[in-house]
């Protein structure tokens, strides 16, 4: 359901682009992380993003972690390179994707 969450995030004022993916979670095995690229000049807060999503998706779909970046890595095709975003989390946990 990351695509569903991304679609909702794109509706949020101030969100330029975003990516949602799974990261390691000691309690649940895996949980969701959203990386949001705000529109230029916009400052967003993690609690704002989570609150916005809580009103639109089931509570278990709301990412446990929300990060903000000025730029998202892209593949040659222009798609967001999610592997580059999630890899550090898995490496830090001593696990591979």
Coordinates of N, CA and C in Angstrom, one line a residue, residues 12-16 36-51 66-70:
X12 N -1.6 16.6 -0.2 CA -1.3 17.5 0.9 C -0.7 18.8 0.4
X13 N -1.2 19.9 0.8 CA -0.6 21.2 0.4 C 0.8 21.2 0.9
X14 N 1.7 21.7 0.0 CA 3.1 21.8 0.4 C 4.0 20.7 0.0
X15 N 3.4 19.5 -0.4 CA 4.2 18.4 -0.7 C 4.5 18.4 -2.2
X16 N 5.8 18.4 -2.5 CA 6.2 18.4 -3.9 C 6.3 17.0 -4.5
X36 N 9.5 12.9 2.3 CA 8.8 13.9 1.6 C 9.7 15.0 1.2
X37 N 9.5 15.5 -0.1 CA 10.2 16.6 -0.6 C 9.2 17.8 -0.6
X38 N 9.3 18.7 0.3 CA 8.4 19.8 0.3 C 8.6 20.7 -0.9
X39 N 7.5 21.4 -1.3 CA 7.6 22.4 -2.4 C 8.6 23.5 -1.9
X40 N 9.2 24.2 -2.9 CA 10.2 25.2 -2.5 C 9.5 26.3 -1.6
X41 N 10.2 26.6 -0.5 CA 9.8 27.6 0.4 C 8.8 27.1 1.4
X42 N 8.5 25.8 1.4 CA 7.5 25.3 2.3 C 8.2 24.5 3.4
X43 N 7.8 24.6 4.6 CA 8.3 23.8 5.7 C 7.2 23.0 6.3
X44 N 7.4 21.7 6.3 CA 6.4 20.8 6.8 C 7.0 20.1 8.1
X45 N 6.1 19.6 9.0 CA 6.5 18.9 10.2 C 6.0 17.5 10.1
X46 N 6.7 16.6 10.8 CA 6.3 15.2 10.8 C 4.9 15.0 11.4
X47 N 4.6 15.7 12.5 CA 3.2 15.5 13.0 C 2.1 16.0 12.1
X48 N 2.4 17.1 11.3 CA 1.4 17.6 10.3 C 1.1 16.5 9.3
X49 N 2.2 15.8 8.8 CA 2.1 14.8 7.7 C 1.3 13.6 8.3
X50 N 1.7 13.2 9.5 CA 1.0 12.0 10.1 C -0.4 12.3 10.3
X51 N -0.7 13.5 10.8 CA -2.1 13.9 11.1 C -2.9 13.9 9.8
X66 N 8.7 9.8 9.3 CA 8.6 10.8 8.2 C 9.9 11.6 8.2
X67 N 10.5 11.6 7.0 CA 11.7 12.4 6.8 C 11.5 13.4 5.7
X68 N 12.3 14.5 5.7 CA 12.1 15.5 4.7 C 13.5 15.7 4.0
X69 N 13.4 15.9 2.7 CA 14.6 16.1 1.9 C 14.3 17.1 0.8
X70 N 15.3 17.9 0.5 CA 15.2 18.9 -0.5 C 15.1 18.3 -1.9

